[in-house]
């Protein structure tokens, strides 16, 4: 039996590898650091949701692939920043040392920043999307990754550390911190 999810995941991995390739530039360390975290594996749930939703509505996998990968870039940026000493101060991510343990902390911050900003560039420059689609996708991503979504949830998470919170407060944190990008993935598929 053909494993469709594995095929899609392999397509995502290959496109991420191509989109964030090392470059022959003096600041190539930025690309190496970003690749270290971006290509470290993971479920790729957000891009898989975007691809599957797009296909349900009749779009091709290829037309949704770059935008789906942009979602993964934003997710990876959030993990890089979440692992930093000023946030959760994690030593491991997916069984490997976190980025700030392999590269200087400053490089980890910049690699995360690069993935965040590059995600928008990937969408804006996608030749398979119409201007209307690009505008809608950029708006969805900015809203769900920003203060009304993932970043807002991260702030609530930080502020609740060491403090008892209610179940509703915990739900709000998870809806924003995790759920917003999952919602964005489904919205992406619908727009594409």
JSON list of C-alpha atoms in Angstrom, two decimals:
[
{"chain": "A", "resi": 1, "resn": "UNK", "atom": "CA", "xyz": [0.00, 0.00, 0.00]},
{"chain": "A", "resi": 2, "resn": "UNK", "atom": "CA", "xyz": [1.26, 3.47, -0.88]},
{"chain": "A", "resi": 3, "resn": "UNK", "atom": "CA", "xyz": [1.88, 5.72, 2.11]},
{"chain": "A", "resi": 4, "resn": "UNK", "atom": "CA", "xyz": [0.54, 9.06, 0.85]},
{"chain": "A", "resi": 5, "resn": "UNK", "atom": "CA", "xyz": [1.56, 10.94, 4.01]},
{"chain": "A", "resi": 6, "resn": "UNK", "atom": "CA", "xyz": [5.16, 9.73, 3.68]},
{"chain": "A", "resi": 7, "resn": "UNK", "atom": "CA", "xyz": [5.23, 10.80, 0.04]},
{"chain": "A", "resi": 8, "resn": "UNK", "atom": "CA", "xyz": [3.92, 14.26, 0.97]},
{"chain": "A", "resi": 9, "resn": "UNK", "atom": "CA", "xyz": [6.32, 14.53, 3.91]},
{"chain": "A", "resi": 10, "resn": "UNK", "atom": "CA", "xyz": [9.23, 13.62, 1.60]},
{"chain": "A", "resi": 11, "resn": "UNK", "atom": "CA", "xyz": [8.08, 16.34, -0.84]},
{"chain": "A", "resi": 12, "resn": "UNK", "atom": "CA", "xyz": [8.01, 18.86, 2.02]},
{"chain": "A", "resi": 13, "resn": "UNK", "atom": "CA", "xyz": [11.47, 17.82, 3.22]},
{"chain": "A", "resi": 14, "resn": "UNK", "atom": "CA", "xyz": [12.91, 18.10, -0.28]},
{"chain": "A", "resi": 15, "resn": "UNK", "atom": "CA", "xyz": [11.37, 21.54, -0.86]},
{"chain": "A", "resi": 16, "resn": "UNK", "atom": "CA", "xyz": [12.57, 22.83, 2.52]},
{"chain": "A", "resi": 17, "resn": "UNK", "atom": "CA", "xyz": [16.06, 21.58, 1.66]},
{"chain": "A", "resi": 18, "resn": "UNK", "atom": "CA", "xyz": [15.91, 23.49, -1.63]},
{"chain": "A", "resi": 19, "resn": "UNK", "atom": "CA", "xyz": [14.33, 26.66, -0.25]},
{"chain": "A", "resi": 20, "resn": "UNK", "atom": "CA", "xyz": [16.85, 27.03, 2.57]},
{"chain": "A", "resi": 21, "resn": "UNK", "atom": "CA", "xyz": [20.00, 25.90, 0.81]},
{"chain": "A", "resi": 22, "resn": "UNK", "atom": "CA", "xyz": [23.45, 26.92, 1.91]},
{"chain": "A", "resi": 23, "resn": "UNK", "atom": "CA", "xyz": [24.83, 29.86, -0.03]},
{"chain": "A", "resi": 24, "resn": "UNK", "atom": "CA", "xyz": [28.32, 30.91, -1.07]},
{"chain": "A", "resi": 25, "resn": "UNK", "atom": "CA", "xyz": [28.14, 34.17, 0.89]},
{"chain": "A", "resi": 26, "resn": "UNK", "atom": "CA", "xyz": [30.12, 35.49, 3.87]},
{"chain": "A", "resi": 27, "resn": "UNK", "atom": "CA", "xyz": [27.08, 34.97, 6.12]},
{"chain": "A", "resi": 28, "resn": "UNK", "atom": "CA", "xyz": [26.49, 31.31, 5.14]},
{"chain": "A", "resi": 29, "resn": "UNK", "atom": "CA", "xyz": [26.49, 30.41, 8.84]},
{"chain": "A", "resi": 30, "resn": "UNK", "atom": "CA", "xyz": [22.98, 31.88, 8.93]},
{"chain": "A", "resi": 31, "resn": "UNK", "atom": "CA", "xyz": [21.78, 29.30, 6.40]},
{"chain": "A", "resi": 32, "resn": "UNK", "atom": "CA", "xyz": [23.64, 26.45, 8.14]},
{"chain": "A", "resi": 33, "resn": "UNK", "atom": "CA", "xyz": [22.05, 27.36, 11.48]},
{"chain": "A", "resi": 34, "resn": "UNK", "atom": "CA", "xyz": [18.57, 27.67, 9.96]},
{"chain": "A", "resi": 35, "resn": "UNK", "atom": "CA", "xyz": [18.98, 24.33, 8.18]},
{"chain": "A", "resi": 36, "resn": "UNK", "atom": "CA", "xyz": [20.12, 22.66, 11.39]},
{"chain": "A", "resi": 37, "resn": "UNK", "atom": "CA", "xyz": [16.75, 23.33, 13.00]},
{"chain": "A", "resi": 38, "resn": "UNK", "atom": "CA", "xyz": [14.53, 23.32, 9.91]},
{"chain": "A", "resi": 39, "resn": "UNK", "atom": "CA", "xyz": [15.76, 19.95, 8.64]},
{"chain": "A", "resi": 40, "resn": "UNK", "atom": "CA", "xyz": [15.94, 18.25, 12.05]},
{"chain": "A", "resi": 41, "resn": "UNK", "atom": "CA", "xyz": [12.81, 16.24, 11.36]},
{"chain": "A", "resi": 42, "resn": "UNK", "atom": "CA", "xyz": [9.42, 16.48, 12.94]},
{"chain": "A", "resi": 43, "resn": "UNK", "atom": "CA", "xyz": [5.89, 15.53, 12.01]},
{"chain": "A", "resi": 44, "resn": "UNK", "atom": "CA", "xyz": [5.42, 18.37, 9.47]},
{"chain": "A", "resi": 45, "resn": "UNK", "atom": "CA", "xyz": [1.80, 18.52, 10.56]},
{"chain": "A", "resi": 46, "resn": "UNK", "atom": "CA", "xyz": [1.19, 22.13, 9.48]},
{"chain": "A", "resi": 47, "resn": "UNK", "atom": "CA", "xyz": [2.40, 21.71, 5.89]},
{"chain": "A", "resi": 48, "resn": "UNK", "atom": "CA", "xyz": [0.63, 18.35, 5.62]},
{"chain": "A", "resi": 49, "resn": "UNK", "atom": "CA", "xyz": [-2.64, 19.99, 6.71]},
{"chain": "A", "resi": 50, "resn": "UNK", "atom": "CA", "xyz": [-2.17, 22.77, 4.16]},
{"chain": "A", "resi": 51, "resn": "UNK", "atom": "CA", "xyz": [-1.41, 20.35, 1.32]},
{"chain": "A", "resi": 52, "resn": "UNK", "atom": "CA", "xyz": [-4.27, 18.01, 2.18]},
{"chain": "A", "resi": 53, "resn": "UNK", "atom": "CA", "xyz": [-6.79, 20.83, 2.52]},
{"chain": "A", "resi": 54, "resn": "UNK", "atom": "CA", "xyz": [-5.68, 22.35, -0.79]},
{"chain": "A", "resi": 55, "resn": "UNK", "atom": "CA", "xyz": [-6.05, 18.98, -2.49]},
{"chain": "A", "resi": 56, "resn": "UNK", "atom": "CA", "xyz": [-9.53, 18.47, -1.02]},
{"chain": "A", "resi": 57, "resn": "UNK", "atom": "CA", "xyz": [-10.57, 21.71, -2.74]},
{"chain": "A", "resi": 58, "resn": "UNK", "atom": "CA", "xyz": [-9.00, 20.62, -6.04]},
{"chain": "A", "resi": 59, "resn": "UNK", "atom": "CA", "xyz": [-5.63, 22.40, -5.97]},
{"chain": "A", "resi": 60, "resn": "UNK", "atom": "CA", "xyz": [-2.44, 20.62, -6.92]},
{"chain": "A", "resi": 61, "resn": "UNK", "atom": "CA", "xyz": [0.18, 19.65, -4.37]},
{"chain": "A", "resi": 62, "resn": "UNK", "atom": "CA", "xyz": [2.74, 21.70, -6.30]},
{"chain": "A", "resi": 63, "resn": "UNK", "atom": "CA", "xyz": [0.65, 24.88, -6.10]},
{"chain": "A", "resi": 64, "resn": "UNK", "atom": "CA", "xyz": [0.45, 24.57, -2.31]},
{"chain": "A", "resi": 65, "resn": "UNK", "atom": "CA", "xyz": [3.96, 23.31, -1.55]},
{"chain": "A", "resi": 66, "resn": "UNK", "atom": "CA", "xyz": [5.84, 26.59, -1.11]},
{"chain": "A", "resi": 67, "resn": "UNK", "atom": "CA", "xyz": [3.15, 28.10, 1.12]},
{"chain": "A", "resi": 68, "resn": "UNK", "atom": "CA", "xyz": [3.02, 24.88, 3.14]},
{"chain": "A", "resi": 69, "resn": "UNK", "atom": "CA", "xyz": [6.78, 25.07, 3.61]},
{"chain": "A", "resi": 70, "resn": "UNK", "atom": "CA", "xyz": [6.48, 28.71, 4.67]},
{"chain": "A", "resi": 71, "resn": "UNK", "atom": "CA", "xyz": [4.24, 27.53, 7.52]},
{"chain": "A", "resi": 72, "resn": "UNK", "atom": "CA", "xyz": [6.94, 25.08, 8.58]},
{"chain": "A", "resi": 73, "resn": "UNK", "atom": "CA", "xyz": [9.54, 27.85, 8.51]},
{"chain": "A", "resi": 74, "resn": "UNK", "atom": "CA", "xyz": [7.42, 29.94, 10.88]},
{"chain": "A", "resi": 75, "resn": "UNK", "atom": "CA", "xyz": [6.82, 26.93, 13.13]},
{"chain": "A", "resi": 76, "resn": "UNK", "atom": "CA", "xyz": [10.57, 26.21, 13.23]},
{"chain": "A", "resi": 77, "resn": "UNK", "atom": "CA", "xyz": [11.40, 29.84, 13.98]},
{"chain": "A", "resi": 78, "resn": "UNK", "atom": "CA", "xyz": [9.00, 29.66, 16.94]},
{"chain": "A", "resi": 79, "resn": "UNK", "atom": "CA", "xyz": [10.71, 26.52, 18.23]},
{"chain": "A", "resi": 80, "resn": "UNK", "atom": "CA", "xyz": [14.18, 28.07, 17.91]},
{"chain": "A", "resi": 81, "resn": "UNK", "atom": "CA", "xyz": [13.08, 31.13, 19.88]},
{"chain": "A", "resi": 82, "resn": "UNK", "atom": "CA", "xyz": [11.07, 29.05, 22.37]},
{"chain": "A", "resi": 83, "resn": "UNK", "atom": "CA", "xyz": [14.21, 27.03, 23.20]},
{"chain": "A", "resi": 84, "resn": "UNK", "atom": "CA", "xyz": [16.34, 30.13, 23.95]},
{"chain": "A", "resi": 85, "resn": "UNK", "atom": "CA", "xyz": [17.61, 30.75, 27.50]},
{"chain": "A", "resi": 86, "resn": "UNK", "atom": "CA", "xyz": [15.31, 33.78, 27.84]},
{"chain": "A", "resi": 87, "resn": "UNK", "atom": "CA", "xyz": [12.28, 31.61, 27.05]},
{"chain": "A", "resi": 88, "resn": "UNK", "atom": "CA", "xyz": [12.15, 27.90, 27.99]},
{"chain": "A", "resi": 89, "resn": "UNK", "atom": "CA", "xyz": [15.93, 27.36, 28.04]},
{"chain": "A", "resi": 90, "resn": "UNK", "atom": "CA", "xyz": [15.75, 23.89, 26.50]},
{"chain": "A", "resi": 91, "resn": "UNK", "atom": "CA", "xyz": [18.86, 21.84, 25.78]},
{"chain": "A", "resi": 92, "resn": "UNK", "atom": "CA", "xyz": [17.26, 19.34, 23.40]},
{"chain": "A", "resi": 93, "resn": "UNK", "atom": "CA", "xyz": [14.77, 19.46, 20.55]},
{"chain": "A", "resi": 94, "resn": "UNK", "atom": "CA", "xyz": [13.76, 16.27, 18.73]},
{"chain": "A", "resi": 95, "resn": "UNK", "atom": "CA", "xyz": [16.58, 14.41, 20.48]},
{"chain": "A", "resi": 96, "resn": "UNK", "atom": "CA", "xyz": [19.28, 16.82, 19.26]},
{"chain": "A", "resi": 97, "resn": "UNK", "atom": "CA", "xyz": [20.94, 19.77, 20.98]},
{"chain": "A", "resi": 98, "resn": "UNK", "atom": "CA", "xyz": [18.90, 22.93, 20.49]},
{"chain": "A", "resi": 99, "resn": "UNK", "atom": "CA", "xyz": [20.23, 25.49, 18.04]},
{"chain": "A", "resi": 100, "resn": "UNK", "atom": "CA", "xyz": [21.63, 27.82, 20.70]},
{"chain": "A", "resi": 101, "resn": "UNK", "atom": "CA", "xyz": [23.66, 24.89, 22.07]},
{"chain": "A", "resi": 102, "resn": "UNK", "atom": "CA", "xyz": [25.26, 24.23, 18.66]},
{"chain": "A", "resi": 103, "resn": "UNK", "atom": "CA", "xyz": [25.66, 27.83, 17.50]},
{"chain": "A", "resi": 104, "resn": "UNK", "atom": "CA", "xyz": [25.97, 31.00, 19.58]},
{"chain": "A", "resi": 105, "resn": "UNK", "atom": "CA", "xyz": [22.68, 32.27, 21.00]},
{"chain": "A", "resi": 106, "resn": "UNK", "atom": "CA", "xyz": [22.89, 35.32, 18.75]},
{"chain": "A", "resi": 107, "resn": "UNK", "atom": "CA", "xyz": [23.03, 33.04, 15.70]},
{"chain": "A", "resi": 108, "resn": "UNK", "atom": "CA", "xyz": [19.96, 31.15, 16.94]},
{"chain": "A", "resi": 109, "resn": "UNK", "atom": "CA", "xyz": [18.01, 34.40, 17.28]},
{"chain": "A", "resi": 110, "resn": "UNK", "atom": "CA", "xyz": [19.02, 35.49, 13.79]},
{"chain": "A", "resi": 111, "resn": "UNK", "atom": "CA", "xyz": [18.33, 32.06, 12.25]},
{"chain": "A", "resi": 112, "resn": "UNK", "atom": "CA", "xyz": [14.82, 32.21, 13.73]},
{"chain": "A", "resi": 113, "resn": "UNK", "atom": "CA", "xyz": [14.36, 35.76, 12.46]},
{"chain": "A", "resi": 114, "resn": "UNK", "atom": "CA", "xyz": [15.54, 34.69, 9.01]},
{"chain": "A", "resi": 115, "resn": "UNK", "atom": "CA", "xyz": [13.06, 31.79, 8.84]},
{"chain": "A", "resi": 116, "resn": "UNK", "atom": "CA", "xyz": [10.21, 34.06, 9.91]},
{"chain": "A", "resi": 117, "resn": "UNK", "atom": "CA", "xyz": [10.90, 36.78, 7.37]},
{"chain": "A", "resi": 118, "resn": "UNK", "atom": "CA", "xyz": [11.86, 34.37, 4.60]},
{"chain": "A", "resi": 119, "resn": "UNK", "atom": "CA", "xyz": [8.52, 32.58, 4.97]},
{"chain": "A", "resi": 120, "resn": "UNK", "atom": "CA", "xyz": [6.76, 35.74, 3.81]},
{"chain": "A", "resi": 121, "resn": "UNK", "atom": "CA", "xyz": [9.19, 36.12, 0.91]},
{"chain": "A", "resi": 122, "resn": "UNK", "atom": "CA", "xyz": [8.54, 32.53, -0.19]},
{"chain": "A", "resi": 123, "resn": "UNK", "atom": "CA", "xyz": [4.81, 33.20, -0.36]},
{"chain": "A", "resi": 124, "resn": "UNK", "atom": "CA", "xyz": [5.17, 36.62, -2.01]},
{"chain": "A", "resi": 125, "resn": "UNK", "atom": "CA", "xyz": [7.46, 35.26, -4.75]},
{"chain": "A", "resi": 126, "resn": "UNK", "atom": "CA", "xyz": [5.58, 32.01, -5.49]},
{"chain": "A", "resi": 127, "resn": "UNK", "atom": "CA", "xyz": [4.91, 31.98, -9.27]},
{"chain": "A", "resi": 128, "resn": "UNK", "atom": "CA", "xyz": [2.05, 29.49, -8.90]},
{"chain": "A", "resi": 129, "resn": "UNK", "atom": "CA", "xyz": [-0.09, 31.77, -6.72]},
{"chain": "A", "resi": 130, "resn": "UNK", "atom": "CA", "xyz": [-2.18, 34.72, -7.84]},
{"chain": "A", "resi": 131, "resn": "UNK", "atom": "CA", "xyz": [-1.67, 38.14, -6.26]},
{"chain": "A", "resi": 132, "resn": "UNK", "atom": "CA", "xyz": [-4.99, 37.71, -4.44]},
{"chain": "A", "resi": 133, "resn": "UNK", "atom": "CA", "xyz": [-3.90, 34.36, -3.01]},
{"chain": "A", "resi": 134, "resn": "UNK", "atom": "CA", "xyz": [-0.53, 35.76, -1.94]},
{"chain": "A", "resi": 135, "resn": "UNK", "atom": "CA", "xyz": [-2.16, 38.68, -0.13]},
{"chain": "A", "resi": 136, "resn": "UNK", "atom": "CA", "xyz": [-4.63, 36.39, 1.64]},
{"chain": "A", "resi": 137, "resn": "UNK", "atom": "CA", "xyz": [-1.91, 33.91, 2.68]},
{"chain": "A", "resi": 138, "resn": "UNK", "atom": "CA", "xyz": [0.40, 36.63, 3.98]},
{"chain": "A", "resi": 139, "resn": "UNK", "atom": "CA", "xyz": [-2.47, 38.13, 5.98]},
{"chain": "A", "resi": 140, "resn": "UNK", "atom": "CA", "xyz": [-3.44, 34.74, 7.44]},
{"chain": "A", "resi": 141, "resn": "UNK", "atom": "CA", "xyz": [0.15, 33.96, 8.38]},
{"chain": "A", "resi": 142, "resn": "UNK", "atom": "CA", "xyz": [0.81, 37.36, 9.93]},
{"chain": "A", "resi": 143, "resn": "UNK", "atom": "CA", "xyz": [-2.37, 37.21, 12.00]},
{"chain": "A", "resi": 144, "resn": "UNK", "atom": "CA", "xyz": [-1.92, 33.64, 13.22]},
{"chain": "A", "resi": 145, "resn": "UNK", "atom": "CA", "xyz": [1.80, 33.95, 13.92]},
{"chain": "A", "resi": 146, "resn": "UNK", "atom": "CA", "xyz": [1.51, 37.36, 15.57]},
{"chain": "A", "resi": 147, "resn": "UNK", "atom": "CA", "xyz": [0.02, 38.89, 18.69]},
{"chain": "A", "resi": 148, "resn": "UNK", "atom": "CA", "xyz": [-3.45, 37.48, 17.96]},
{"chain": "A", "resi": 149, "resn": "UNK", "atom": "CA", "xyz": [-1.97, 33.99, 17.61]},
{"chain": "A", "resi": 150, "resn": "UNK", "atom": "CA", "xyz": [1.28, 32.22, 18.32]},
{"chain": "A", "resi": 151, "resn": "UNK", "atom": "CA", "xyz": [3.26, 35.12, 19.79]},
{"chain": "A", "resi": 152, "resn": "UNK", "atom": "CA", "xyz": [0.36, 36.14, 22.02]},
{"chain": "A", "resi": 153, "resn": "UNK", "atom": "CA", "xyz": [0.10, 32.54, 23.23]},
{"chain": "A", "resi": 154, "resn": "UNK", "atom": "CA", "xyz": [3.83, 32.41, 23.92]},
{"chain": "A", "resi": 155, "resn": "UNK", "atom": "CA", "xyz": [3.60, 35.58, 26.02]},
{"chain": "A", "resi": 156, "resn": "UNK", "atom": "CA", "xyz": [0.70, 34.13, 28.04]},
{"chain": "A", "resi": 157, "resn": "UNK", "atom": "CA", "xyz": [2.71, 30.95, 28.52]},
{"chain": "A", "resi": 158, "resn": "UNK", "atom": "CA", "xyz": [5.72, 32.90, 29.80]},
{"chain": "A", "resi": 159, "resn": "UNK", "atom": "CA", "xyz": [3.58, 35.04, 32.11]},
{"chain": "A", "resi": 160, "resn": "UNK", "atom": "CA", "xyz": [1.88, 31.96, 33.58]},
{"chain": "A", "resi": 161, "resn": "UNK", "atom": "CA", "xyz": [5.13, 30.18, 34.43]},
{"chain": "A", "resi": 162, "resn": "UNK", "atom": "CA", "xyz": [5.15, 29.30, 38.11]},
{"chain": "A", "resi": 163, "resn": "UNK", "atom": "CA", "xyz": [1.60, 30.56, 38.58]},
{"chain": "A", "resi": 164, "resn": "UNK", "atom": "CA", "xyz": [-1.51, 28.41, 38.92]},
{"chain": "A", "resi": 165, "resn": "UNK", "atom": "CA", "xyz": [-3.85, 28.95, 35.96]},
{"chain": "A", "resi": 166, "resn": "UNK", "atom": "CA", "xyz": [-7.37, 27.79, 35.17]},
{"chain": "A", "resi": 167, "resn": "UNK", "atom": "CA", "xyz": [-8.25, 25.22, 32.55]},
{"chain": "A", "resi": 168, "resn": "UNK", "atom": "CA", "xyz": [-9.73, 28.00, 30.41]},
{"chain": "A", "resi": 169, "resn": "UNK", "atom": "CA", "xyz": [-6.49, 30.00, 30.64]},
{"chain": "A", "resi": 170, "resn": "UNK", "atom": "CA", "xyz": [-4.55, 26.89, 29.60]},
{"chain": "A", "resi": 171, "resn": "UNK", "atom": "CA", "xyz": [-6.93, 26.34, 26.67]},
{"chain": "A", "resi": 172, "resn": "UNK", "atom": "CA", "xyz": [-6.40, 29.93, 25.56]},
{"chain": "A", "resi": 173, "resn": "UNK", "atom": "CA", "xyz": [-2.61, 29.49, 25.66]},
{"chain": "A", "resi": 174, "resn": "UNK", "atom": "CA", "xyz": [-2.83, 26.33, 23.55]},
{"chain": "A", "resi": 175, "resn": "UNK", "atom": "CA", "xyz": [-5.36, 27.82, 21.12]},
{"chain": "A", "resi": 176, "resn": "UNK", "atom": "CA", "xyz": [-3.01, 30.71, 20.47]},
{"chain": "A", "resi": 177, "resn": "UNK", "atom": "CA", "xyz": [0.44, 29.18, 20.84]},
{"chain": "A", "resi": 178, "resn": "UNK", "atom": "CA", "xyz": [-0.26, 25.93, 18.96]},
{"chain": "A", "resi": 179, "resn": "UNK", "atom": "CA", "xyz": [-3.75, 26.11, 17.49]},
{"chain": "A", "resi": 180, "resn": "UNK", "atom": "CA", "xyz": [-3.30, 29.35, 15.55]},
{"chain": "A", "resi": 181, "resn": "UNK", "atom": "CA", "xyz": [-0.75, 27.92, 13.11]},
{"chain": "A", "resi": 182, "resn": "UNK", "atom": "CA", "xyz": [-2.77, 24.73, 12.76]},
{"chain": "A", "resi": 183, "resn": "UNK", "atom": "CA", "xyz": [-5.79, 26.86, 11.84]},
{"chain": "A", "resi": 184, "resn": "UNK", "atom": "CA", "xyz": [-3.63, 28.85, 9.44]},
{"chain": "A", "resi": 185, "resn": "UNK", "atom": "CA", "xyz": [-2.61, 25.62, 7.69]},
{"chain": "A", "resi": 186, "resn": "UNK", "atom": "CA", "xyz": [-6.23, 24.72, 6.98]},
{"chain": "A", "resi": 187, "resn": "UNK", "atom": "CA", "xyz": [-7.00, 28.29, 5.88]},
{"chain": "A", "resi": 188, "resn": "UNK", "atom": "CA", "xyz": [-3.96, 28.15, 3.57]},
{"chain": "A", "resi": 189, "resn": "UNK", "atom": "CA", "xyz": [-5.34, 25.09, 1.87]},
{"chain": "A", "resi": 190, "resn": "UNK", "atom": "CA", "xyz": [-8.71, 26.76, 1.37]},
{"chain": "A", "resi": 191, "resn": "UNK", "atom": "CA", "xyz": [-7.16, 29.90, -0.14]},
{"chain": "A", "resi": 192, "resn": "UNK", "atom": "CA", "xyz": [-4.93, 27.92, -2.49]}
]
